[in-house]
Amino acid sequence: MPLYEHTFIARQDLSNTQAESLIEHFSTVLADNGGKVVESEYWGVKTMAYKINKNRKGHYAYLRSDAPATAVQEMERLMRLHDDVMRVLTIKVDAHEEGPSVQMQKRDERDSRRERR
């Protein structure tokens, strides 16, 4: 099956648990349509470069999936219809990278610099 990477931004007024439940919800949508989520990451609340729907910040989430195109299309359709999701980006990749994403690596580097102080 094809490999995909999905990133979406949810509204800033959601709680962390609500944002993480969105990840679980969309993971089950993929699973119900014959795909599977290889890895998911919650990146937290980040400031955006520009306002989207009068929001300056948003909850960022990242999914790596192995799913047929129909499952990805259904998940994207449901994401675009969901009121809490502001933006969606899906990219088809040849192979998933090992380990955490670049965003999570940056977070780990910041945490290790703080510990050294």
Short mmCIF file of N, CA and C in Angstrom, two decimals:
data_model
loop_
_atom_site.label_atom_id
_atom_site.label_comp_id
_atom_site.label_asym_id
_atom_site.label_seq_id
_atom_site.Cartn_x
_atom_site.Cartn_y
_atom_site.Cartn_z
N MET A 1 0.84 -1.19 0.00
CA MET A 1 0.00 0.00 0.00
C MET A 1 0.89 1.25 0.00
N PRO A 2 0.38 2.35 -0.50
CA PRO A 2 1.15 3.59 -0.51
C PRO A 2 1.37 4.14 0.90
N LEU A 3 2.44 4.88 1.06
CA LEU A 3 2.77 5.51 2.34
C LEU A 3 2.47 7.00 2.27
N TYR A 4 1.90 7.53 3.35
CA TYR A 4 1.53 8.94 3.39
C TYR A 4 1.97 9.57 4.70
N GLU A 5 2.15 10.88 4.65
CA GLU A 5 2.36 11.70 5.85
C GLU A 5 1.28 12.77 5.87
N HIS A 6 0.59 12.89 7.00
CA HIS A 6 -0.50 13.84 7.14
C HIS A 6 -0.17 14.81 8.27
N THR A 7 -0.40 16.07 8.04
CA THR A 7 -0.28 17.09 9.08
C THR A 7 -1.57 17.89 9.07
N PHE A 8 -2.11 18.13 10.27
CA PHE A 8 -3.29 18.98 10.34
C PHE A 8 -3.20 19.92 11.52
N ILE A 9 -3.92 21.04 11.39
CA ILE A 9 -3.95 22.07 12.43
C ILE A 9 -5.38 22.17 12.93
N ALA A 10 -5.52 22.05 14.25
CA ALA A 10 -6.84 22.17 14.89
C ALA A 10 -6.93 23.51 15.61
N ARG A 11 -8.15 23.93 15.90
CA ARG A 11 -8.37 25.22 16.55
C ARG A 11 -7.64 25.32 17.89
N GLN A 12 -7.23 26.56 18.24
CA GLN A 12 -6.44 26.77 19.45
C GLN A 12 -7.25 26.65 20.73
N ASP A 13 -8.58 26.81 20.67
CA ASP A 13 -9.37 26.78 21.90
C ASP A 13 -9.74 25.36 22.33
N LEU A 14 -9.22 24.34 21.66
CA LEU A 14 -9.41 22.97 22.11
C LEU A 14 -8.42 22.65 23.23
N SER A 15 -8.78 21.71 24.08
CA SER A 15 -7.82 21.26 25.09
C SER A 15 -6.87 20.26 24.44
N ASN A 16 -5.78 19.95 25.14
CA ASN A 16 -4.81 19.00 24.60
C ASN A 16 -5.45 17.63 24.40
N THR A 17 -6.30 17.22 25.33
CA THR A 17 -6.94 15.91 25.22
C THR A 17 -7.91 15.87 24.03
N GLN A 18 -8.60 16.96 23.79
CA GLN A 18 -9.49 17.02 22.63
C GLN A 18 -8.70 16.94 21.33
N ALA A 19 -7.56 17.61 21.28
CA ALA A 19 -6.72 17.59 20.08
C ALA A 19 -6.17 16.17 19.86
N GLU A 20 -5.76 15.52 20.94
CA GLU A 20 -5.25 14.15 20.81
C GLU A 20 -6.36 13.18 20.45
N SER A 21 -7.58 13.46 20.88
CA SER A 21 -8.70 12.59 20.50
C SER A 21 -9.02 12.73 19.01
N LEU A 22 -8.74 13.90 18.43
CA LEU A 22 -8.89 14.06 16.98
C LEU A 22 -7.93 13.14 16.23
N ILE A 23 -6.71 13.02 16.75
CA ILE A 23 -5.73 12.12 16.14
C ILE A 23 -6.26 10.69 16.17
N GLU A 24 -6.78 10.29 17.31
CA GLU A 24 -7.33 8.93 17.44
C GLU A 24 -8.53 8.73 16.51
N HIS A 25 -9.37 9.74 16.42
CA HIS A 25 -10.56 9.65 15.57
C HIS A 25 -10.17 9.42 14.11
N PHE A 26 -9.23 10.23 13.61
CA PHE A 26 -8.84 10.11 12.21
C PHE A 26 -8.00 8.85 11.97
N SER A 27 -7.33 8.36 13.00
CA SER A 27 -6.63 7.08 12.87
C SER A 27 -7.61 5.94 12.71
N THR A 28 -8.72 5.99 13.44
CA THR A 28 -9.73 4.94 13.31
C THR A 28 -10.43 5.02 11.95
N VAL A 29 -10.59 6.23 11.40
CA VAL A 29 -11.17 6.36 10.06
C VAL A 29 -10.28 5.64 9.05
N LEU A 30 -8.96 5.82 9.17
CA LEU A 30 -8.05 5.11 8.26
C LEU A 30 -8.16 3.60 8.46
N ALA A 31 -8.19 3.18 9.72
CA ALA A 31 -8.24 1.74 10.02
C ALA A 31 -9.55 1.13 9.50
N ASP A 32 -10.64 1.84 9.63
CA ASP A 32 -11.93 1.33 9.16
C ASP A 32 -11.99 1.17 7.65
N ASN A 33 -11.15 1.91 6.94
CA ASN A 33 -11.14 1.86 5.48
C ASN A 33 -9.97 1.05 4.92
N GLY A 34 -9.36 0.22 5.76
CA GLY A 34 -8.33 -0.69 5.28
C GLY A 34 -6.90 -0.20 5.39
N GLY A 35 -6.66 0.90 6.09
CA GLY A 35 -5.31 1.40 6.26
C GLY A 35 -4.86 1.25 7.69
N LYS A 36 -3.66 1.72 7.97
CA LYS A 36 -3.17 1.71 9.35
C LYS A 36 -2.25 2.90 9.57
N VAL A 37 -2.25 3.40 10.80
CA VAL A 37 -1.37 4.49 11.18
C VAL A 37 -0.09 3.88 11.74
N VAL A 38 1.02 4.18 11.10
CA VAL A 38 2.31 3.65 11.54
C VAL A 38 2.79 4.39 12.78
N GLU A 39 2.63 5.70 12.78
CA GLU A 39 3.07 6.53 13.91
C GLU A 39 2.25 7.81 13.93
N SER A 40 2.00 8.32 15.12
CA SER A 40 1.32 9.61 15.25
C SER A 40 2.05 10.44 16.29
N GLU A 41 2.07 11.74 16.06
CA GLU A 41 2.72 12.67 16.98
C GLU A 41 1.81 13.87 17.19
N TYR A 42 1.75 14.31 18.43
CA TYR A 42 1.05 15.55 18.75
C TYR A 42 2.13 16.59 19.03
N TRP A 43 2.20 17.62 18.19
CA TRP A 43 3.25 18.61 18.30
C TRP A 43 2.92 19.75 19.26
N GLY A 44 1.71 19.85 19.71
CA GLY A 44 1.33 20.89 20.66
C GLY A 44 0.79 22.14 19.97
N VAL A 45 0.62 23.19 20.78
CA VAL A 45 0.11 24.46 20.28
C VAL A 45 1.28 25.28 19.77
N LYS A 46 1.17 25.74 18.53
CA LYS A 46 2.23 26.54 17.92
C LYS A 46 1.63 27.79 17.30
N THR A 47 2.44 28.85 17.24
CA THR A 47 2.02 30.09 16.61
C THR A 47 2.18 29.95 15.10
N MET A 48 1.15 30.37 14.37
CA MET A 48 1.16 30.27 12.91
C MET A 48 1.74 31.55 12.31
N ALA A 49 2.17 31.46 11.07
CA ALA A 49 2.75 32.61 10.38
C ALA A 49 1.70 33.67 10.08
N TYR A 50 0.46 33.25 9.90
CA TYR A 50 -0.63 34.19 9.61
C TYR A 50 -1.92 33.66 10.22
N LYS A 51 -2.89 34.55 10.36
CA LYS A 51 -4.17 34.15 10.96
C LYS A 51 -4.95 33.24 10.03
N ILE A 52 -5.57 32.22 10.60
CA ILE A 52 -6.49 31.34 9.88
C ILE A 52 -7.78 31.35 10.67
N ASN A 53 -8.86 31.77 10.06
CA ASN A 53 -10.16 31.85 10.74
C ASN A 53 -10.07 32.61 12.07
N LYS A 54 -9.35 33.72 12.05
CA LYS A 54 -9.16 34.59 13.21
C LYS A 54 -8.37 33.93 14.34
N ASN A 55 -7.63 32.88 14.06
CA ASN A 55 -6.80 32.21 15.05
C ASN A 55 -5.34 32.47 14.76
N ARG A 56 -4.57 32.79 15.79
CA ARG A 56 -3.13 33.02 15.68
C ARG A 56 -2.34 31.74 15.97
N LYS A 57 -2.93 30.83 16.74
CA LYS A 57 -2.26 29.60 17.14
C LYS A 57 -3.12 28.41 16.78
N GLY A 58 -2.53 27.23 16.84
CA GLY A 58 -3.28 26.02 16.55
C GLY A 58 -2.58 24.79 17.10
N HIS A 59 -3.34 23.73 17.29
CA HIS A 59 -2.81 22.44 17.72
C HIS A 59 -2.33 21.71 16.47
N TYR A 60 -1.07 21.36 16.43
CA TYR A 60 -0.50 20.66 15.29
C TYR A 60 -0.41 19.17 15.58
N ALA A 61 -0.75 18.35 14.59
CA ALA A 61 -0.66 16.90 14.71
C ALA A 61 -0.09 16.32 13.43
N TYR A 62 0.57 15.18 13.57
CA TYR A 62 1.27 14.55 12.46
C TYR A 62 1.01 13.05 12.48
N LEU A 63 0.68 12.48 11.33
CA LEU A 63 0.42 11.05 11.22
C LEU A 63 1.24 10.47 10.07
N ARG A 64 1.79 9.29 10.29
CA ARG A 64 2.41 8.52 9.21
C ARG A 64 1.51 7.32 8.98
N SER A 65 1.10 7.11 7.73
CA SER A 65 0.14 6.03 7.48
C SER A 65 0.56 5.17 6.31
N ASP A 66 0.01 3.95 6.32
CA ASP A 66 0.14 2.99 5.24
C ASP A 66 -1.29 2.62 4.87
N ALA A 67 -1.82 3.26 3.84
CA ALA A 67 -3.24 3.13 3.56
C ALA A 67 -3.52 3.24 2.06
N PRO A 68 -4.61 2.63 1.61
CA PRO A 68 -5.01 2.81 0.21
C PRO A 68 -5.52 4.24 -0.03
N ALA A 69 -5.49 4.65 -1.27
CA ALA A 69 -5.88 6.03 -1.61
C ALA A 69 -7.31 6.34 -1.20
N THR A 70 -8.20 5.36 -1.28
CA THR A 70 -9.60 5.62 -0.91
C THR A 70 -9.73 5.94 0.58
N ALA A 71 -8.94 5.27 1.42
CA ALA A 71 -8.98 5.55 2.86
C ALA A 71 -8.47 6.95 3.15
N VAL A 72 -7.41 7.36 2.46
CA VAL A 72 -6.85 8.70 2.66
C VAL A 72 -7.83 9.76 2.18
N GLN A 73 -8.48 9.52 1.07
CA GLN A 73 -9.47 10.48 0.56
C GLN A 73 -10.63 10.63 1.53
N GLU A 74 -11.08 9.54 2.12
CA GLU A 74 -12.18 9.61 3.08
C GLU A 74 -11.75 10.36 4.34
N MET A 75 -10.53 10.09 4.83
CA MET A 75 -10.04 10.80 6.01
C MET A 75 -9.93 12.30 5.73
N GLU A 76 -9.37 12.66 4.59
CA GLU A 76 -9.25 14.08 4.23
C GLU A 76 -10.61 14.74 4.10
N ARG A 77 -11.57 14.03 3.53
CA ARG A 77 -12.92 14.57 3.39
C ARG A 77 -13.52 14.86 4.75
N LEU A 78 -13.36 13.92 5.69
CA LEU A 78 -13.90 14.12 7.03
C LEU A 78 -13.15 15.22 7.79
N MET A 79 -11.85 15.34 7.54
CA MET A 79 -11.07 16.41 8.18
C MET A 79 -11.56 17.78 7.70
N ARG A 80 -11.79 17.90 6.41
CA ARG A 80 -12.24 19.19 5.86
C ARG A 80 -13.64 19.55 6.32
N LEU A 81 -14.47 18.55 6.63
CA LEU A 81 -15.82 18.80 7.13
C LEU A 81 -15.85 19.09 8.63
N HIS A 82 -14.83 18.64 9.35
CA HIS A 82 -14.79 18.79 10.81
C HIS A 82 -14.59 20.26 11.18
N ASP A 83 -15.39 20.75 12.10
CA ASP A 83 -15.33 22.16 12.49
C ASP A 83 -14.03 22.53 13.21
N ASP A 84 -13.42 21.58 13.91
CA ASP A 84 -12.23 21.89 14.70
C ASP A 84 -10.94 21.88 13.88
N VAL A 85 -10.96 21.31 12.70
CA VAL A 85 -9.75 21.22 11.87
C VAL A 85 -9.72 22.41 10.92
N MET A 86 -8.60 23.17 10.97
CA MET A 86 -8.49 24.37 10.14
C MET A 86 -7.75 24.11 8.83
N ARG A 87 -6.68 23.32 8.86
CA ARG A 87 -5.89 23.04 7.66
C ARG A 87 -5.45 21.58 7.66
N VAL A 88 -5.28 21.04 6.44
CA VAL A 88 -4.87 19.65 6.26
C VAL A 88 -3.82 19.61 5.15
N LEU A 89 -2.79 18.82 5.35
CA LEU A 89 -1.78 18.60 4.31
C LEU A 89 -1.44 17.12 4.30
N THR A 90 -1.55 16.49 3.14
CA THR A 90 -1.21 15.08 2.98
C THR A 90 -0.19 14.96 1.86
N ILE A 91 0.87 14.20 2.13
CA ILE A 91 1.94 14.01 1.16
C ILE A 91 2.18 12.51 0.99
N LYS A 92 2.28 12.06 -0.24
CA LYS A 92 2.64 10.67 -0.51
C LYS A 92 4.16 10.57 -0.53
N VAL A 93 4.71 9.61 0.22
CA VAL A 93 6.16 9.46 0.32
C VAL A 93 6.56 8.05 -0.15
N ASP A 94 7.82 7.92 -0.51
CA ASP A 94 8.34 6.62 -0.93
C ASP A 94 8.62 5.71 0.26
N ALA A 95 9.13 6.32 1.35
CA ALA A 95 9.44 5.55 2.57
C ALA A 95 9.33 6.48 3.77
N HIS A 96 8.94 5.90 4.90
CA HIS A 96 8.89 6.68 6.14
C HIS A 96 10.28 6.76 6.74
N GLU A 97 10.62 7.92 7.29
CA GLU A 97 11.90 8.06 7.97
C GLU A 97 11.83 7.38 9.33
N GLU A 98 12.95 6.85 9.76
CA GLU A 98 13.01 6.21 11.07
C GLU A 98 13.11 7.27 12.16
N GLY A 99 12.54 6.98 13.31
CA GLY A 99 12.64 7.87 14.46
C GLY A 99 11.62 8.99 14.41
N PRO A 100 11.78 9.93 15.34
CA PRO A 100 10.81 11.03 15.44
C PRO A 100 10.95 12.03 14.29
N SER A 101 9.90 12.80 14.08
CA SER A 101 9.91 13.82 13.03
C SER A 101 10.85 14.95 13.43
N VAL A 102 11.10 15.84 12.49
CA VAL A 102 12.00 16.97 12.73
C VAL A 102 11.47 17.85 13.86
N GLN A 103 10.17 18.06 13.92
CA GLN A 103 9.58 18.89 14.97
C GLN A 103 9.86 18.30 16.35
N MET A 104 9.72 17.00 16.49
CA MET A 104 9.97 16.36 17.78
C MET A 104 11.46 16.37 18.12
N GLN A 105 12.33 16.28 17.12
CA GLN A 105 13.77 16.37 17.37
C GLN A 105 14.13 17.74 17.89
N LYS A 106 13.52 18.79 17.32
CA LYS A 106 13.77 20.14 17.79
C LYS A 106 13.35 20.29 19.25
N ARG A 107 12.20 19.71 19.59
CA ARG A 107 11.70 19.78 20.96
C ARG A 107 12.68 19.09 21.92
N ASP A 108 13.21 17.93 21.51
CA ASP A 108 14.17 17.21 22.34
C ASP A 108 15.45 18.01 22.53
N GLU A 109 15.91 18.69 21.47
CA GLU A 109 17.11 19.52 21.57
C GLU A 109 16.90 20.68 22.53
N ARG A 110 15.73 21.32 22.47
CA ARG A 110 15.43 22.42 23.39
C ARG A 110 15.41 21.93 24.83
N ASP A 111 14.80 20.77 25.05
CA ASP A 111 14.72 20.22 26.39
C ASP A 111 16.10 19.88 26.93
N SER A 112 16.98 19.34 26.09
CA SER A 112 18.31 18.98 26.56
C SER A 112 19.14 20.23 26.85
N ARG A 113 18.95 21.32 26.08
CA ARG A 113 19.67 22.57 26.36
C ARG A 113 19.22 23.16 27.69
N ARG A 114 17.94 23.07 28.01
CA ARG A 114 17.45 23.58 29.28
C ARG A 114 18.01 22.80 30.45
N GLU A 115 18.19 21.50 30.28
CA GLU A 115 18.72 20.67 31.37
C GLU A 115 20.17 20.98 31.65
N ARG A 116 20.91 21.38 30.63
CA ARG A 116 22.34 21.70 30.81
C ARG A 116 22.55 22.98 31.61
N ARG A 117 21.58 23.88 31.59
CA ARG A 117 21.75 25.17 32.27
C ARG A 117 21.74 25.03 33.75
#
